[in-house]
CSV table of C-alpha atoms and ligand atoms in Angstrom, one decimal:
chain,number,residue,atom,x,y,z
A,1127,UNK,CA,-220.4,-0.8,-3.5
A,1128,UNK,CA,-221.8,0.2,-7.0
A,1129,UNK,CA,-220.5,-0.6,-10.4
A,1130,UNK,CA,-219.5,2.0,-13.1
A,1131,UNK,CA,-221.5,-0.6,-15.2
A,1132,UNK,CA,-224.8,0.0,-13.4
A,1133,UNK,CA,-224.7,3.9,-13.9
A,1134,UNK,CA,-223.9,3.7,-17.4
A,1135,UNK,CA,-226.7,1.3,-17.8
A,1136,UNK,CA,-229.0,3.8,-15.7
A,1137,UNK,CA,-227.6,6.8,-17.7
A,1138,UNK,CA,-228.8,5.5,-21.1
A,1139,UNK,CA,-232.1,3.8,-19.8
A,1140,UNK,CA,-235.6,5.1,-20.9
A,1141,UNK,CA,-237.3,2.3,-18.9
A,1142,UNK,CA,-236.2,0.8,-15.3
A,1143,UNK,CA,-238.3,-1.7,-13.2
A,1144,UNK,CA,-238.2,-2.7,-9.7
A,1145,UNK,CA,-239.7,-5.7,-8.1
A,1146,UNK,CA,-239.9,-5.5,-4.6
A,1147,UNK,CA,-240.7,-7.7,-1.7
A,1148,UNK,CA,-241.2,-7.4,2.1
A,1149,UNK,CA,-237.7,-6.4,2.7
A,1150,UNK,CA,-238.5,-3.0,1.2
A,1151,UNK,CA,-241.1,-2.4,4.0
A,1152,UNK,CA,-239.1,-3.8,6.8
A,1153,UNK,CA,-237.7,-0.5,7.6
A,1154,UNK,CA,-241.2,0.9,7.9
A,1155,UNK,CA,-241.7,-1.4,10.8
A,1156,UNK,CA,-243.6,-4.3,8.7
A,1157,UNK,CA,-242.2,-7.7,9.8
A,1158,UNK,CA,-241.1,-9.5,6.9
A,1159,UNK,CA,-242.4,-13.3,5.7
A,1160,UNK,CA,-239.4,-15.2,6.2
A,1161,UNK,CA,-236.7,-13.2,8.0
A,1162,UNK,CA,-235.7,-13.8,11.7
A,1163,UNK,CA,-238.4,-11.6,13.0
A,1164,UNK,CA,-240.4,-13.6,10.2
A,1165,UNK,CA,-244.3,-12.6,10.3
A,1166,UNK,CA,-245.0,-16.2,9.6
A,1167,UNK,CA,-242.5,-17.6,12.2
A,1168,UNK,CA,-245.3,-18.3,14.8
A,1169,UNK,CA,-247.7,-19.0,11.9
A,1170,UNK,CA,-248.0,-21.7,9.4
A,1171,UNK,CA,-248.2,-19.7,6.1
A,1172,UNK,CA,-249.6,-22.7,4.1
A,1173,UNK,CA,-252.3,-22.9,7.1
A,1174,UNK,CA,-253.3,-19.3,7.2
A,1175,UNK,CA,-253.0,-17.3,3.6
A,1176,UNK,CA,-255.1,-20.0,1.6
A,1177,UNK,CA,-258.8,-20.2,0.5
A,1178,UNK,CA,-259.0,-23.5,2.6
A,1179,UNK,CA,-257.9,-21.7,5.7
A,1180,UNK,CA,-260.5,-18.8,5.0
A,1181,UNK,CA,-263.1,-21.2,4.6
A,1182,UNK,CA,-262.6,-23.9,7.3
A,1183,UNK,CA,-260.4,-21.6,9.8
A,1184,UNK,CA,-262.1,-18.4,9.0
A,1185,UNK,CA,-261.8,-16.9,12.8
A,1186,UNK,CA,-258.0,-17.6,12.8
A,1187,UNK,CA,-257.6,-16.5,9.2
A,1188,UNK,CA,-259.4,-13.1,10.1
A,1189,UNK,CA,-257.5,-12.9,13.3
A,1190,UNK,CA,-254.4,-12.9,11.3
A,1191,UNK,CA,-255.7,-10.7,8.8
A,1192,UNK,CA,-256.8,-7.9,11.1
A,1193,UNK,CA,-253.5,-8.2,13.0
A,1194,UNK,CA,-251.7,-7.5,9.8
A,1195,UNK,CA,-254.1,-4.7,8.7
A,1196,UNK,CA,-253.8,-3.2,12.1
A,1197,UNK,CA,-249.9,-3.6,11.8
A,1198,UNK,CA,-250.1,-1.5,8.2
A,1199,UNK,CA,-252.6,1.1,9.2
A,1200,UNK,CA,-250.1,3.7,10.6
A,1201,UNK,CA,-246.8,2.4,9.2
A,1202,UNK,CA,-245.3,5.1,6.8
A,1203,UNK,CA,-243.0,4.7,3.6
A,1204,UNK,CA,-239.2,4.8,4.0
A,1205,UNK,CA,-236.4,6.3,2.2
A,1206,UNK,CA,-236.4,3.2,0.2
A,1207,UNK,CA,-239.9,3.7,-1.2
A,1208,UNK,CA,-239.1,7.2,-1.7
A,1209,UNK,CA,-236.0,6.7,-3.7
A,1210,UNK,CA,-238.2,4.7,-6.2
A,1211,UNK,CA,-240.4,7.8,-6.5
A,1212,UNK,CA,-237.0,10.0,-6.8
A,1213,UNK,CA,-236.4,7.8,-10.1
A,1214,UNK,CA,-239.4,8.8,-11.6
A,1215,UNK,CA,-237.8,12.4,-12.0
A,1216,UNK,CA,-234.6,10.7,-13.2
A,1217,UNK,CA,-235.8,8.1,-15.6
A,1218,UNK,CA,-238.4,8.7,-18.3
A,1219,UNK,CA,-240.5,5.4,-17.3
A,1220,UNK,CA,-240.4,3.7,-14.1
A,1221,UNK,CA,-242.5,0.6,-13.1
A,1222,UNK,CA,-242.9,-0.8,-9.5
A,1223,UNK,CA,-244.0,-4.6,-9.5
A,1224,UNK,CA,-244.7,-5.3,-6.0
A,1225,UNK,CA,-245.5,-8.4,-4.0
A,1226,UNK,CA,-246.3,-6.5,-0.8
A,1227,UNK,CA,-249.8,-6.0,0.2
A,1228,UNK,CA,-249.1,-2.9,2.4
A,1229,UNK,CA,-249.9,0.1,-0.5
A,1230,UNK,CA,-246.7,1.8,0.7
A,1231,UNK,CA,-245.5,2.5,-2.5
A,1232,UNK,CA,-248.7,4.5,-3.5
A,1233,UNK,CA,-248.4,6.2,-0.2
A,1234,UNK,CA,-244.8,7.4,-0.8
A,1235,UNK,CA,-246.0,8.7,-4.4
A,1236,UNK,CA,-244.8,6.1,-6.9
A,1237,UNK,CA,-247.4,6.3,-9.8
A,1238,UNK,CA,-247.0,3.2,-11.6
A,1239,UNK,CA,-247.4,0.3,-9.3
A,1240,UNK,CA,-248.5,-3.3,-10.1
A,1241,UNK,CA,-249.6,-5.1,-7.0
A,1242,UNK,CA,-248.9,-8.6,-7.8
A,1243,UNK,CA,-250.6,-10.2,-4.8
A,1244,UNK,CA,-253.3,-7.6,-3.9
A,1245,UNK,CA,-253.8,-5.0,-1.0
A,1246,UNK,CA,-254.4,-6.1,2.4
A,1247,UNK,CA,-256.5,-2.6,2.9
A,1248,UNK,CA,-259.0,-3.6,0.3
A,1249,UNK,CA,-261.8,-6.3,0.9
A,1250,UNK,CA,-264.1,-8.2,-1.4
A,1251,UNK,CA,-267.1,-10.5,-0.8
A,1252,UNK,CA,-266.0,-14.1,-1.8
A,1253,UNK,CA,-269.5,-14.6,-3.1
A,1254,UNK,CA,-271.0,-11.6,-4.8
A,1255,UNK,CA,-267.6,-9.6,-5.5
A,1256,UNK,CA,-269.0,-6.8,-3.4
A,1257,UNK,CA,-266.2,-4.3,-2.5
A,1258,UNK,CA,-266.8,-2.6,1.0
A,1259,UNK,CA,-264.1,0.1,0.6
A,1260,UNK,CA,-265.1,1.1,-3.0
A,1261,UNK,CA,-268.4,1.5,-1.6
A,1262,UNK,CA,-267.1,3.9,1.2
A,1263,UNK,CA,-267.6,1.1,4.0
A,1264,UNK,CA,-264.6,0.8,6.3
A,1265,UNK,CA,-264.4,-2.7,8.1
A,1266,UNK,CA,-263.8,-3.0,11.8
A,1267,UNK,CA,-260.5,-5.0,12.5
A,1268,UNK,CA,-261.9,-6.7,15.3
A,1269,UNK,CA,-264.6,-9.4,13.8
A,1270,UNK,CA,-265.1,-11.6,10.9
A,1271,UNK,CA,-267.2,-9.4,8.1
A,1272,UNK,CA,-269.9,-10.4,6.1
A,1273,UNK,CA,-271.4,-9.2,3.1
A,1274,UNK,CA,-274.2,-6.6,3.4
A,1275,UNK,CA,-275.7,-7.5,-0.2
A,1276,UNK,CA,-275.7,-11.3,0.2
A,1277,UNK,CA,-274.3,-12.2,3.6
A,1278,UNK,CA,-271.2,-14.0,2.0
A,1279,UNK,CA,-267.9,-14.1,3.5
A,1280,UNK,CA,-265.7,-11.2,3.1
A,1281,UNK,CA,-262.1,-11.7,2.6
A,1282,UNK,CA,-259.1,-9.3,2.0
A,1283,UNK,CA,-258.4,-8.6,-1.5
A,1284,UNK,CA,-254.9,-10.4,-1.8
A,1285,UNK,CA,-253.8,-13.3,-3.8
A,1286,UNK,CA,-253.7,-16.4,-1.3
A,1287,UNK,CA,-251.4,-19.2,-1.8
A,1288,UNK,CA,-252.5,-21.9,-4.9
A,1289,UNK,CA,-254.7,-18.7,-6.0
A,1290,UNK,CA,-254.2,-17.6,-9.7
A,1291,UNK,CA,-252.9,-13.8,-9.7
A,1292,UNK,CA,-254.9,-11.5,-11.7
A,1293,UNK,CA,-253.9,-12.1,-15.3
A,1294,UNK,CA,-253.7,-8.5,-16.6
A,1295,UNK,CA,-251.6,-7.6,-13.6
A,1296,UNK,CA,-249.2,-10.6,-14.3
A,1297,UNK,CA,-249.1,-9.8,-17.9
A,1298,UNK,CA,-248.3,-6.3,-17.1
A,1299,UNK,CA,-245.5,-7.1,-14.9
A,1300,UNK,CA,-244.1,-9.8,-17.6
A,1301,UNK,CA,-244.3,-6.9,-20.1
A,1302,UNK,CA,-242.4,-4.1,-17.9
A,1303,UNK,CA,-239.6,-6.8,-17.1
A,1304,UNK,CA,-239.0,-7.8,-20.7
A,1305,UNK,CA,-239.1,-4.2,-21.8
A,1306,UNK,CA,-236.8,-2.7,-19.2
A,1307,UNK,CA,-233.1,-2.0,-19.7
A,1308,UNK,CA,-232.2,-2.2,-15.7
A,1309,UNK,CA,-234.0,-4.6,-13.4
A,1310,UNK,CA,-233.9,-4.2,-9.8
A,1311,UNK,CA,-234.7,-7.1,-7.4
A,1312,UNK,CA,-235.2,-5.5,-3.6
A,1313,UNK,CA,-235.8,-7.2,-0.4
A,1314,UNK,CA,-237.3,-10.5,-1.7
A,1315,UNK,CA,-236.2,-14.0,-0.6
A,1316,UNK,CA,-237.0,-14.9,-4.6
A,1317,UNK,CA,-239.1,-17.8,-3.4
A,1318,UNK,CA,-242.5,-17.2,-4.4
A,1319,UNK,CA,-243.9,-17.7,-8.2
A,1320,UNK,CA,-244.7,-16.5,-10.4
A,1321,UNK,CA,-243.0,-13.2,-9.1
A,1322,UNK,CA,-239.4,-15.0,-8.8
A,1323,UNK,CA,-239.5,-15.7,-12.3
A,1324,UNK,CA,-239.7,-11.8,-13.4
A,1325,UNK,CA,-235.9,-11.0,-12.9
A,1326,UNK,CA,-235.0,-14.0,-15.5
A,1327,UNK,CA,-237.5,-12.6,-18.0
A,1328,UNK,CA,-235.5,-9.3,-17.6
A,1329,UNK,CA,-232.4,-11.0,-17.8
A,1330,UNK,CA,-233.4,-12.9,-20.9
A,1331,UNK,CA,-234.2,-9.8,-22.5
A,1332,UNK,CA,-230.9,-8.1,-22.1
A,1333,UNK,CA,-231.7,-6.0,-19.1
A,1334,UNK,CA,-228.9,-5.2,-16.6
A,1335,UNK,CA,-230.4,-7.0,-13.2
A,1336,UNK,CA,-229.4,-5.8,-10.1
A,1337,UNK,CA,-230.2,-7.5,-6.6
A,1338,UNK,CA,-230.5,-5.4,-3.3
A,1339,UNK,CA,-230.8,-7.5,0.0
A,1340,UNK,CA,-229.3,-8.0,3.1
A,1341,UNK,CA,-228.4,-11.8,2.4
A,1342,UNK,CA,-228.0,-13.7,-0.9
A,1343,UNK,CA,-231.2,-15.4,-2.4
A,1344,UNK,CA,-231.4,-18.0,-5.2
A,1345,UNK,CA,-231.4,-15.1,-7.7
A,1346,UNK,CA,-228.1,-13.5,-6.6
A,1347,UNK,CA,-225.9,-15.7,-8.6
A,1348,UNK,CA,-227.9,-14.8,-11.6
A,1349,UNK,CA,-227.9,-11.1,-11.0
A,1350,UNK,CA,-225.5,-8.8,-12.8
A,1351,UNK,CA,-224.9,-7.3,-9.6
A,1352,UNK,CA,-225.5,-8.1,-5.7
A,1353,UNK,CA,-225.8,-5.1,-3.6
A,1354,UNK,CA,-225.7,-6.2,0.1
A,1355,UNK,CA,-227.6,-3.7,2.5
A,1356,UNK,CA,-230.6,-2.5,3.8
A,1357,UNK,CA,-232.5,-1.0,0.7
A,1358,UNK,CA,-233.5,2.1,2.6
A,1359,UNK,CA,-229.9,3.0,2.6
A,1360,UNK,CA,-229.0,1.8,-0.5
A,1361,UNK,CA,-231.3,3.1,-2.8
A,1362,UNK,CA,-231.2,6.8,-1.8
A,1363,UNK,CA,-227.2,6.6,-2.5
A,1364,UNK,CA,-227.9,5.3,-6.1
A,1365,UNK,CA,-230.4,7.9,-6.7
A,1366,UNK,CA,-228.1,10.8,-5.2
A,1367,UNK,CA,-224.9,9.4,-7.0
A,1368,UNK,CA,-227.1,8.9,-10.2
A,1369,UNK,CA,-228.3,12.6,-10.0
A,1370,UNK,CA,-224.6,13.9,-9.7
A,1371,UNK,CA,-223.7,11.8,-12.6
A,1372,UNK,CA,-226.4,13.3,-14.8
A,1373,UNK,CA,-225.5,16.5,-14.0
A,1374,UNK,CA,-222.0,16.6,-15.4
B,2143,BV8,C1,-250.0,-19.5,-8.2
B,2143,BV8,C2,-250.7,-12.1,-0.2
B,2143,BV8,C3,-251.0,-21.1,-9.6
B,2143,BV8,C4,-251.2,-12.7,0.8
B,2143,BV8,C5,-248.8,-13.7,-1.0
B,2143,BV8,C6,-243.5,-25.5,-5.7
B,2143,BV8,C7,-242.6,-24.6,-6.2
B,2143,BV8,C8,-242.6,-23.4,-6.8
B,2143,BV8,C9,-244.1,-22.8,-6.6
B,2143,BV8,C10,-245.0,-23.2,-5.9
B,2143,BV8,C11,-244.6,-24.6,-5.4
B,2143,BV8,N1,-245.9,-24.9,-5.0
B,2143,BV8,C12,-247.1,-24.2,-4.8
B,2143,BV8,C13,-246.2,-23.2,-5.6
B,2143,BV8,C14,-247.0,-21.8,-6.0
B,2143,BV8,C15,-246.9,-20.7,-5.2
B,2143,BV8,C16,-245.4,-20.9,-4.5
B,2143,BV8,O1,-244.7,-19.7,-5.1
B,2143,BV8,N2,-245.1,-21.4,-3.5
B,2143,BV8,C17,-243.9,-21.1,-3.0
B,2143,BV8,C18,-243.7,-20.6,-1.4
B,2143,BV8,C19,-243.1,-22.4,-2.8
B,2143,BV8,N3,-247.3,-19.7,-5.5
B,2143,BV8,C20,-248.8,-19.3,-5.6
B,2143,BV8,O2,-249.2,-20.3,-4.9
B,2143,BV8,C21,-249.1,-18.4,-6.2
B,2143,BV8,N4,-250.3,-18.8,-7.3
B,2143,BV8,O3,-249.0,-20.0,-8.4
B,2143,BV8,O4,-251.1,-19.8,-8.7
B,2143,BV8,C22,-251.7,-22.4,-9.1
B,2143,BV8,C23,-252.9,-22.1,-8.9
B,2143,BV8,C24,-253.4,-23.0,-8.1
B,2143,BV8,C25,-252.6,-24.0,-7.7
B,2143,BV8,C26,-251.2,-23.8,-7.6
B,2143,BV8,C27,-250.8,-22.9,-8.2
B,2143,BV8,C28,-249.6,-17.3,-5.5
B,2143,BV8,C29,-248.5,-16.5,-4.6
B,2143,BV8,C30,-249.0,-15.2,-4.0
B,2143,BV8,C31,-249.2,-15.8,-2.3
B,2143,BV8,N5,-249.7,-14.4,-1.7
B,2143,BV8,N6,-249.1,-12.5,-0.2
B,2143,BV8,C32,-250.5,-12.4,2.2
B,2143,BV8,O5,-249.6,-11.4,2.0
B,2143,BV8,O6,-251.0,-12.3,3.2
B,2143,BV8,S1,-247.0,-14.2,-1.1
B,2143,BV8,C33,-246.3,-13.4,0.2
B,2143,BV8,O7,-244.8,-13.8,-0.1
B,2143,BV8,C34,-246.2,-12.1,0.2
B,2143,BV8,O8,-246.8,-11.1,-0.7
B,2143,BV8,C35,-244.7,-11.8,0.3
B,2143,BV8,O9,-244.3,-10.6,-0.5
B,2143,BV8,C36,-244.1,-12.9,-0.7
B,2143,BV8,C37,-242.9,-13.4,-1.0
B,2143,BV8,O10,-242.2,-13.1,0.3
B,2143,BV8,P1,-241.1,-12.0,0.0
B,2143,BV8,O11,-241.6,-10.6,0.0
B,2143,BV8,O12,-240.0,-12.2,-0.8
B,2143,BV8,O13,-240.7,-11.7,1.8
B,2143,BV8,P2,-239.9,-12.6,2.5
B,2143,BV8,O14,-239.9,-12.6,4.0
B,2143,BV8,O15,-239.8,-14.2,2.1
B,2143,BV8,O16,-238.2,-12.2,2.1
B,2143,BV8,C38,-237.7,-10.6,2.9
B,2143,BV8,C39,-236.5,-10.5,1.9
B,2143,BV8,O17,-236.0,-9.4,2.4
B,2143,BV8,C40,-235.6,-11.5,2.7
B,2143,BV8,O18,-234.7,-11.9,1.5
B,2143,BV8,C41,-234.6,-10.6,3.9
B,2143,BV8,O19,-233.2,-11.0,3.4
B,2143,BV8,C42,-234.9,-9.3,2.6
B,2143,BV8,N7,-234.8,-8.0,3.5
B,2143,BV8,C43,-235.1,-8.0,5.0
B,2143,BV8,N8,-234.8,-6.7,5.3
B,2143,BV8,C44,-234.2,-6.0,4.1
B,2143,BV8,C45,-234.1,-7.1,3.0
B,2143,BV8,N9,-233.8,-6.5,2.0
B,2143,BV8,C46,-233.3,-5.4,2.0
B,2143,BV8,N10,-233.6,-4.5,3.0
B,2143,BV8,C47,-233.7,-4.7,4.2
B,2143,BV8,N11,-234.0,-3.8,5.2
B,2144,ZN,ZN1,-271.6,-10.8,-1.2
């Protein structure tokens, strides 16, 4: 199931980087975007997760995001998230780059998390940038929120399609990809850019590229190792085995 080469590379690594997608949260009960229970099967993603929908289809936009906020409010991290926290005891530097907006990596205890696409539980005013949660305000999940300062439309603090990512976070993610010795791509369909390019940056800089997924993706043929299976099962097996090898 796992190659000796993977553990050799981990043994000598000082910095490893994880790129995670919706698949790592699937075992916590969060629907993925494109899987069979896909979040967007009965929603047209390009109609909903876009700035145009926020402006022109505001009630449906907020119905979708409030539904997703309720979904992620009482979910817990799973063994896959916790395994990434375990790695922080075993390797001196561990970077988690996530496309997910559910905050589960931080909830599990990961200390270096780059949220490429933002966080669905954070909001901001589209006009004046007011941050309700930072100001101690919790938005109700049943209506369209407007800014108390300027009455502008409040939006979830996520990166919508055709919106630029935060350039600092993207730069840090590219850095962490270019400088790590082992790069894991976990639970992502490897379709959404610029996240999908990060594994290639890692490989081009000499990292050992591992993909963990329940099915192959466009990245699989370029990975040094494709491990088929659920991340909540595979990741803890890797940390337990690696810990034994280190103790020898
Ligand atoms: C940008 C936040 C510049 C919102 C999200 C044509 C070609 C290439 C690119 C483009 C193109 N046209 C447009 C683009 C750019 C576009 C893009 O990439 N489009 C793709 C879809 C074609 N990208 C952008 O727009 C980005 N911005 O480029 O800015 C720009 C500026 C102006 C104009 C143009 C360009 C912004 C992208 C960010 C969008 N926001 N999320 C929200 O969440 O509501 S993306 C959204 O998809 C989520 O963040 C999600 O994480 C992400 C990717 O999906 P995955 O995480 O991979 O999830 P998915 O369901 O797809 O896959 C799950 C995987 O898990 C599957 O493989 C499954 O097998 C596996 N799995 C399931 N269970 C398990 C498992 N694996 C392991 N264990 C399990 N148990
Ligand atoms: Zn405002």
